[in-house]
PDB file of C-alpha atoms in Angstrom:
ATOM      1  CA  MET A  16     -41.268  34.016   3.758  1.00  0.00           C
ATOM      2  CA  SER A  17     -40.100  32.480   0.736  1.00  0.00           C
ATOM      3  CA  PRO A  18     -37.152  30.448   0.728  1.00  0.00           C
ATOM      4  CA  ASP A  19     -33.509  31.519  -0.695  1.00  0.00           C
ATOM      5  CA  LYS A  20     -32.783  30.645  -4.466  1.00  0.00           C
ATOM      6  CA  ASN A  21     -29.429  29.124  -2.839  1.00  0.00           C
ATOM      7  CA  SER A  22     -31.228  27.221  -0.160  1.00  0.00           C
ATOM      8  CA  VAL A  23     -31.860  23.413  -0.334  1.00  0.00           C
ATOM      9  CA  CYS A  24     -35.422  24.082   0.816  1.00  0.00           C
ATOM     10  CA  GLU A  25     -35.962  25.948  -2.638  1.00  0.00           C
ATOM     11  CA  LYS A  26     -37.962  23.188  -4.782  1.00  0.00           C
ATOM     12  CA  ALA A  27     -35.612  23.557  -7.970  1.00  0.00           C
ATOM     13  CA  VAL A  28     -32.658  23.105  -5.583  1.00  0.00           C
ATOM     14  CA  PHE A  29     -33.981  20.342  -4.163  1.00  0.00           C
ATOM     15  CA  GLU A  30     -34.776  18.389  -7.211  1.00  0.00           C
ATOM     16  CA  ASN A  31     -31.272  19.021  -8.840  1.00  0.00           C
ATOM     17  CA  ILE A  32     -30.210  17.420  -5.848  1.00  0.00           C
ATOM     18  CA  PHE A  33     -32.358  14.501  -5.926  1.00  0.00           C
ATOM     19  CA  ARG A  34     -31.603  14.157  -9.632  1.00  0.00           C
ATOM     20  CA  GLU A  35     -27.902  14.599  -9.208  1.00  0.00           C
ATOM     21  CA  HIS A  36     -27.419  12.004  -5.963  1.00  0.00           C
ATOM     22  CA  SER A  37     -30.329   9.485  -5.771  1.00  0.00           C
ATOM     23  CA  LYS A  38     -29.137   6.835  -7.331  1.00  0.00           C
ATOM     24  CA  SER A  39     -25.449   7.211  -6.010  1.00  0.00           C
ATOM     25  CA  ILE A  40     -26.682   7.017  -2.439  1.00  0.00           C
ATOM     26  CA  ARG A  41     -29.526   4.367  -3.590  1.00  0.00           C
ATOM     27  CA  ASN A  42     -26.592   2.297  -5.020  1.00  0.00           C
ATOM     28  CA  PHE A  43     -24.265   2.939  -1.858  1.00  0.00           C
ATOM     29  CA  ILE A  44     -26.960   1.768   0.502  1.00  0.00           C
ATOM     30  CA  TYR A  45     -27.633  -1.404  -1.836  1.00  0.00           C
ATOM     31  CA  MET A  46     -24.560  -2.447  -2.225  1.00  0.00           C
ATOM     32  CA  LYS A  47     -24.199  -2.661   1.973  1.00  0.00           C
ATOM     33  CA  CYS A  48     -27.429  -4.154   2.692  1.00  0.00           C
ATOM     34  CA  GLY A  49     -28.092  -6.435  -0.877  1.00  0.00           C
ATOM     35  CA  ASN A  50     -31.449  -5.503  -0.773  1.00  0.00           C
ATOM     36  CA  LEU A  51     -32.890  -3.259  -3.578  1.00  0.00           C
ATOM     37  CA  SER A  52     -36.426  -2.349  -2.027  1.00  0.00           C
ATOM     38  CA  GLN A  53     -34.938  -1.714   1.717  1.00  0.00           C
ATOM     39  CA  ALA A  54     -32.017   0.515  -0.445  1.00  0.00           C
ATOM     40  CA  GLU A  55     -34.900   2.779  -1.895  1.00  0.00           C
ATOM     41  CA  ASP A  56     -36.676   3.133   0.983  1.00  0.00           C
ATOM     42  CA  LEU A  57     -33.242   4.032   3.021  1.00  0.00           C
ATOM     43  CA  THR A  58     -33.026   6.477   0.182  1.00  0.00           C
ATOM     44  CA  GLN A  59     -36.110   8.183   0.102  1.00  0.00           C
ATOM     45  CA  ASP A  60     -36.409   8.283   3.991  1.00  0.00           C
ATOM     46  CA  ALA A  61     -33.322  10.157   3.797  1.00  0.00           C
ATOM     47  CA  PHE A  62     -34.399  12.423   1.277  1.00  0.00           C
ATOM     48  CA  VAL A  63     -38.034  13.137   3.339  1.00  0.00           C
ATOM     49  CA  LYS A  64     -35.433  14.228   6.204  1.00  0.00           C
ATOM     50  CA  LEU A  65     -33.227  16.292   3.797  1.00  0.00           C
ATOM     51  CA  TRP A  66     -36.195  18.123   3.310  1.00  0.00           C
ATOM     52  CA  LYS A  67     -37.798  18.588   6.665  1.00  0.00           C
ATOM     53  CA  ASN A  68     -34.271  19.998   7.193  1.00  0.00           C
ATOM     54  CA  CYS A  69     -33.305  21.841   4.285  1.00  0.00           C
ATOM     55  CA  ALA A  70     -33.058  25.309   6.275  1.00  0.00           C
ATOM     56  CA  LYS A  71     -30.392  23.708   8.439  1.00  0.00           C
ATOM     57  CA  VAL A  72     -28.788  21.785   5.490  1.00  0.00           C
ATOM     58  CA  SER A  73     -26.305  24.455   2.678  1.00  0.00           C
ATOM     59  CA  ILE A  74     -26.212  23.204  -0.691  1.00  0.00           C
ATOM     60  CA  GLN A  75     -22.700  22.491  -0.380  1.00  0.00           C
ATOM     61  CA  LYS A  76     -23.102  19.876   2.565  1.00  0.00           C
ATOM     62  CA  ALA A  77     -26.534  18.215   0.878  1.00  0.00           C
ATOM     63  CA  LYS A  78     -24.544  15.446  -0.554  1.00  0.00           C
ATOM     64  CA  SER A  79     -22.264  14.207   2.679  1.00  0.00           C
ATOM     65  CA  TYR A  80     -25.737  15.026   4.879  1.00  0.00           C
ATOM     66  CA  LEU A  81     -27.471  12.649   2.643  1.00  0.00           C
ATOM     67  CA  PHE A  82     -25.154  10.197   2.854  1.00  0.00           C
ATOM     68  CA  THR A  83     -24.521  10.267   6.413  1.00  0.00           C
ATOM     69  CA  ILE A  84     -28.173  10.068   7.529  1.00  0.00           C
ATOM     70  CA  THR A  85     -28.666   7.072   4.766  1.00  0.00           C
ATOM     71  CA  LYS A  86     -25.614   5.156   6.059  1.00  0.00           C
ATOM     72  CA  ASN A  87     -26.723   5.825   9.763  1.00  0.00           C
ATOM     73  CA  ALA A  88     -30.286   4.461   8.991  1.00  0.00           C
ATOM     74  CA  PHE A  89     -28.743   1.731   7.488  1.00  0.00           C
ATOM     75  CA  PHE A  90     -26.407   0.641  10.580  1.00  0.00           C
ATOM     76  CA  ASN A  91     -30.019   1.027  12.481  1.00  0.00           C
ATOM     77  CA  GLU A  92     -31.568  -1.547  10.491  1.00  0.00           C
ATOM     78  CA  TYR A  93     -28.463  -3.492  10.096  1.00  0.00           C
ATOM     79  CA  GLU A  94     -28.533  -5.343  13.536  1.00  0.00           C
ATOM     80  CA  HIS A  95     -32.053  -6.348  12.432  1.00  0.00           C
ATOM     81  CA  GLN A  96     -30.870  -7.522   9.104  1.00  0.00           C
ATOM     82  CA  LYS A  97     -28.289  -9.789  10.672  1.00  0.00           C
ATOM     83  CA  VAL A  98     -31.072 -11.549  12.494  1.00  0.00           C
ATOM     84  CA  VAL A  99     -33.311 -11.768   9.497  1.00  0.00           C
ATOM     85  CA  LEU A 100     -30.451 -13.139   7.360  1.00  0.00           C
ATOM     86  CA  LYS A 101     -29.397 -15.852   9.751  1.00  0.00           C
ATOM     87  CA  TYR A 102     -33.058 -17.162  10.147  1.00  0.00           C
ATOM     88  CA  ARG A 103     -33.820 -16.760   6.794  1.00  0.00           C
ATOM     89  CA  GLY A 104     -30.635 -17.959   5.444  1.00  0.00           C
ATOM     90  CA  LEU A 105     -30.806 -15.316   2.454  1.00  0.00           C
ATOM     91  CA  GLN A 106     -32.255 -17.561  -0.187  1.00  0.00           C
ATOM     92  CA  ARG A 107     -32.075 -15.998  -3.421  1.00  0.00           C
ATOM     93  CA  ASN A 108     -34.359 -17.827  -6.561  1.00  0.00           C
ATOM     94  CA  LYS A 109     -31.721 -17.967  -9.213  1.00  0.00           C
ATOM     95  CA  VAL A 110     -32.293 -20.491 -11.860  1.00  0.00           C
ATOM     96  CA  ASN A 111     -29.054 -22.250 -12.693  1.00  0.00           C
ATOM     97  CA  ILE A 112     -28.672 -25.069 -15.258  1.00  0.00           C
ATOM     98  CA  GLU A 113     -25.395 -26.421 -13.562  1.00  0.00           C
ATOM     99  CA  ASP A 114     -25.256 -29.690 -11.530  1.00  0.00           C
ATOM    100  CA  PRO A 115     -26.806 -30.063  -8.011  1.00  0.00           C
ATOM    101  CA  GLU A 116     -23.076 -30.454  -6.675  1.00  0.00           C
ATOM    102  CA  PHE A 117     -22.354 -27.250  -7.959  1.00  0.00           C
ATOM    103  CA  GLN A 118     -25.144 -25.525  -6.878  1.00  0.00           C
ATOM    104  CA  LEU A 119     -24.854 -27.032  -3.717  1.00  0.00           C
ATOM    105  CA  ARG A 120     -20.922 -25.693  -3.332  1.00  0.00           C
ATOM    106  CA  GLN A 121     -21.943 -22.336  -4.770  1.00  0.00           C
ATOM    107  CA  LYS A 122     -24.663 -22.251  -2.046  1.00  0.00           C
ATOM    108  CA  GLU A 123     -22.271 -22.954   0.949  1.00  0.00           C
ATOM    109  CA  PHE A 124     -19.635 -20.846  -0.689  1.00  0.00           C
ATOM    110  CA  GLN A 125     -22.113 -17.744  -0.876  1.00  0.00           C
ATOM    111  CA  GLU A 126     -23.208 -18.558   2.997  1.00  0.00           C
ATOM    112  CA  LYS A 127     -19.616 -18.419   3.845  1.00  0.00           C
ATOM    113  CA  LEU A 128     -18.993 -15.335   2.522  1.00  0.00           C
ATOM    114  CA  ASN A 129     -21.832 -13.699   3.646  1.00  0.00           C
ATOM    115  CA  ASN A 130     -21.237 -14.897   7.069  1.00  0.00           C
ATOM    116  CA  ALA A 131     -17.488 -13.562   6.332  1.00  0.00           C
ATOM    117  CA  ILE A 132     -19.152 -10.024   5.258  1.00  0.00           C
ATOM    118  CA  ASN A 133     -21.309 -10.060   8.151  1.00  0.00           C
ATOM    119  CA  LYS A 134     -18.455 -10.596  10.816  1.00  0.00           C
ATOM    120  CA  LEU A 135     -16.393  -7.843   9.851  1.00  0.00           C
ATOM    121  CA  LYS A 136     -17.204  -4.388  12.283  1.00  0.00           C
ATOM    122  CA  PRO A 137     -19.359  -2.236  10.437  1.00  0.00           C
ATOM    123  CA  LYS A 138     -16.794   0.449   9.584  1.00  0.00           C
ATOM    124  CA  GLU A 139     -14.447  -2.441   7.661  1.00  0.00           C
ATOM    125  CA  ARG A 140     -17.625  -3.387   6.093  1.00  0.00           C
ATOM    126  CA  GLU A 141     -18.485  -0.567   5.088  1.00  0.00           C
ATOM    127  CA  VAL A 142     -15.014   0.126   3.278  1.00  0.00           C
ATOM    128  CA  PHE A 143     -14.879  -3.080   1.976  1.00  0.00           C
ATOM    129  CA  LEU A 144     -17.922  -2.991   0.031  1.00  0.00           C
ATOM    130  CA  LEU A 145     -17.458   0.348  -1.179  1.00  0.00           C
ATOM    131  CA  ASN A 146     -14.146  -0.710  -2.622  1.00  0.00           C
ATOM    132  CA  ARG A 147     -14.810  -4.376  -4.058  1.00  0.00           C
ATOM    133  CA  ILE A 148     -18.357  -4.131  -4.971  1.00  0.00           C
ATOM    134  CA  GLU A 149     -18.921  -0.185  -5.959  1.00  0.00           C
ATOM    135  CA  LYS A 150     -15.373  -0.324  -7.030  1.00  0.00           C
ATOM    136  CA  LYS A 151     -14.277   2.874  -5.292  1.00  0.00           C
ATOM    137  CA  LYS A 152     -11.054   4.221  -4.521  1.00  0.00           C
ATOM    138  CA  TYR A 153      -9.375   4.276  -1.544  1.00  0.00           C
ATOM    139  CA  ARG A 154      -9.102   8.257  -1.932  1.00  0.00           C
ATOM    140  CA  GLU A 155     -13.306   8.634  -3.183  1.00  0.00           C
ATOM    141  CA  ILE A 156     -13.994   6.514  -0.144  1.00  0.00           C
ATOM    142  CA  ALA A 157     -12.150   8.408   2.279  1.00  0.00           C
ATOM    143  CA  GLU A 158     -13.893  11.828   1.061  1.00  0.00           C
ATOM    144  CA  LEU A 159     -17.361  10.262   1.084  1.00  0.00           C
ATOM    145  CA  LEU A 160     -16.373   8.973   4.315  1.00  0.00           C
ATOM    146  CA  GLY A 161     -14.663  12.317   5.699  1.00  0.00           C
ATOM    147  CA  ILE A 162     -11.494   9.884   6.890  1.00  0.00           C
ATOM    148  CA  ALA A 163      -8.114   9.566   6.080  1.00  0.00           C
ATOM    149  CA  VAL A 164      -7.119   7.734   2.618  1.00  0.00           C
ATOM    150  CA  LYS A 165      -4.547   5.743   5.128  1.00  0.00           C
ATOM    151  CA  THR A 166      -7.688   5.067   7.453  1.00  0.00           C
ATOM    152  CA  VAL A 167      -9.244   3.446   4.689  1.00  0.00           C
ATOM    153  CA  GLU A 168      -5.958   1.214   4.011  1.00  0.00           C
ATOM    154  CA  MET A 169      -6.156   0.282   7.339  1.00  0.00           C
ATOM    155  CA  ARG A 170      -9.532  -0.767   7.268  1.00  0.00           C
ATOM    156  CA  MET A 171      -9.412  -2.547   4.170  1.00  0.00           C
ATOM    157  CA  HIS A 172      -6.325  -4.807   5.721  1.00  0.00           C
ATOM    158  CA  ALA A 173      -8.089  -5.202   8.627  1.00  0.00           C
ATOM    159  CA  ALA A 174     -11.249  -6.186   6.275  1.00  0.00           C
ATOM    160  CA  LEU A 175      -9.109  -8.840   3.767  1.00  0.00           C
ATOM    161  CA  VAL A 176      -7.748 -10.313   7.162  1.00  0.00           C
ATOM    162  CA  THR A 177     -10.836 -11.382   8.619  1.00  0.00           C
ATOM    163  CA  MET A 178     -12.325 -12.290   5.501  1.00  0.00           C
ATOM    164  CA  ARG A 179      -9.323 -14.703   4.616  1.00  0.00           C
ATOM    165  CA  LYS A 180      -9.832 -16.220   8.056  1.00  0.00           C
ATOM    166  CA  GLU A 181     -13.303 -16.885   7.327  1.00  0.00           C
ATOM    167  CA  ILE A 182     -13.475 -18.425   4.097  1.00  0.00           C
ATOM    168  CA  LYS A 183      -9.814 -19.938   3.956  1.00  0.00           C
ATOM    169  CA  ASN A 184      -9.991 -23.686   3.627  1.00  0.00           C
ATOM    170  CA  TYR A 185     -13.010 -23.554   1.130  1.00  0.00           C
ATOM    171  CA  LYS A 186     -12.472 -25.337  -1.952  1.00  0.00           C
ATOM    172  CA  ILE A 187     -15.213 -24.715  -4.823  1.00  0.00           C
TER     173      ILE A 187
END
C-alpha cells in the first residue's frame, strides 16, 4: 500500500518538512542546551521518530510534533546535563587577549549566569531562552509552546525575578 501524497509518510513530503524545520528545531534546542552536537542529535532523533510515526502525524501537525518531541527529549537529558555541567564546569576553550583578571571575572560571571539559568524552573528557562537568546516575541513563544501569551509573560517575569536574585551584587 503506497502512502498518500499528502502524508508525512510520502518521501517528498517528509523531505520538505525536514528542509523547512530542521534548522529552526536544531537552533531551538541548541539555545536550550548550549551544545551543538547534542542539539543536532536531538533534532535527528525527532525526525526519526516522526518517520516511524508518520502515519499518525498529519502534515499540519508535523512541526508541532517535532518541536514537542525534541523539547521532551531535551528535558529528559536536562537533568543528566545539569550533573555533567556541575562536575565539568562548562569550560569553553576561548582565546582571549584580555588581561587575566578580566578573564577570571568573565569566567566567574559566566558560571554565575549558567547557575542562575539552571536554577530556573524548566518552563521559565524555556521561555527565557526563547526570548533572550532566540529573540522570539511572546506571541511566537506562545504559539510554539501552545500556551497563552499571558502565561509566557508570567513565566518570563518569574524567570527575570529569579535571575536578578541570583546575579545581584555581581560587578564585572
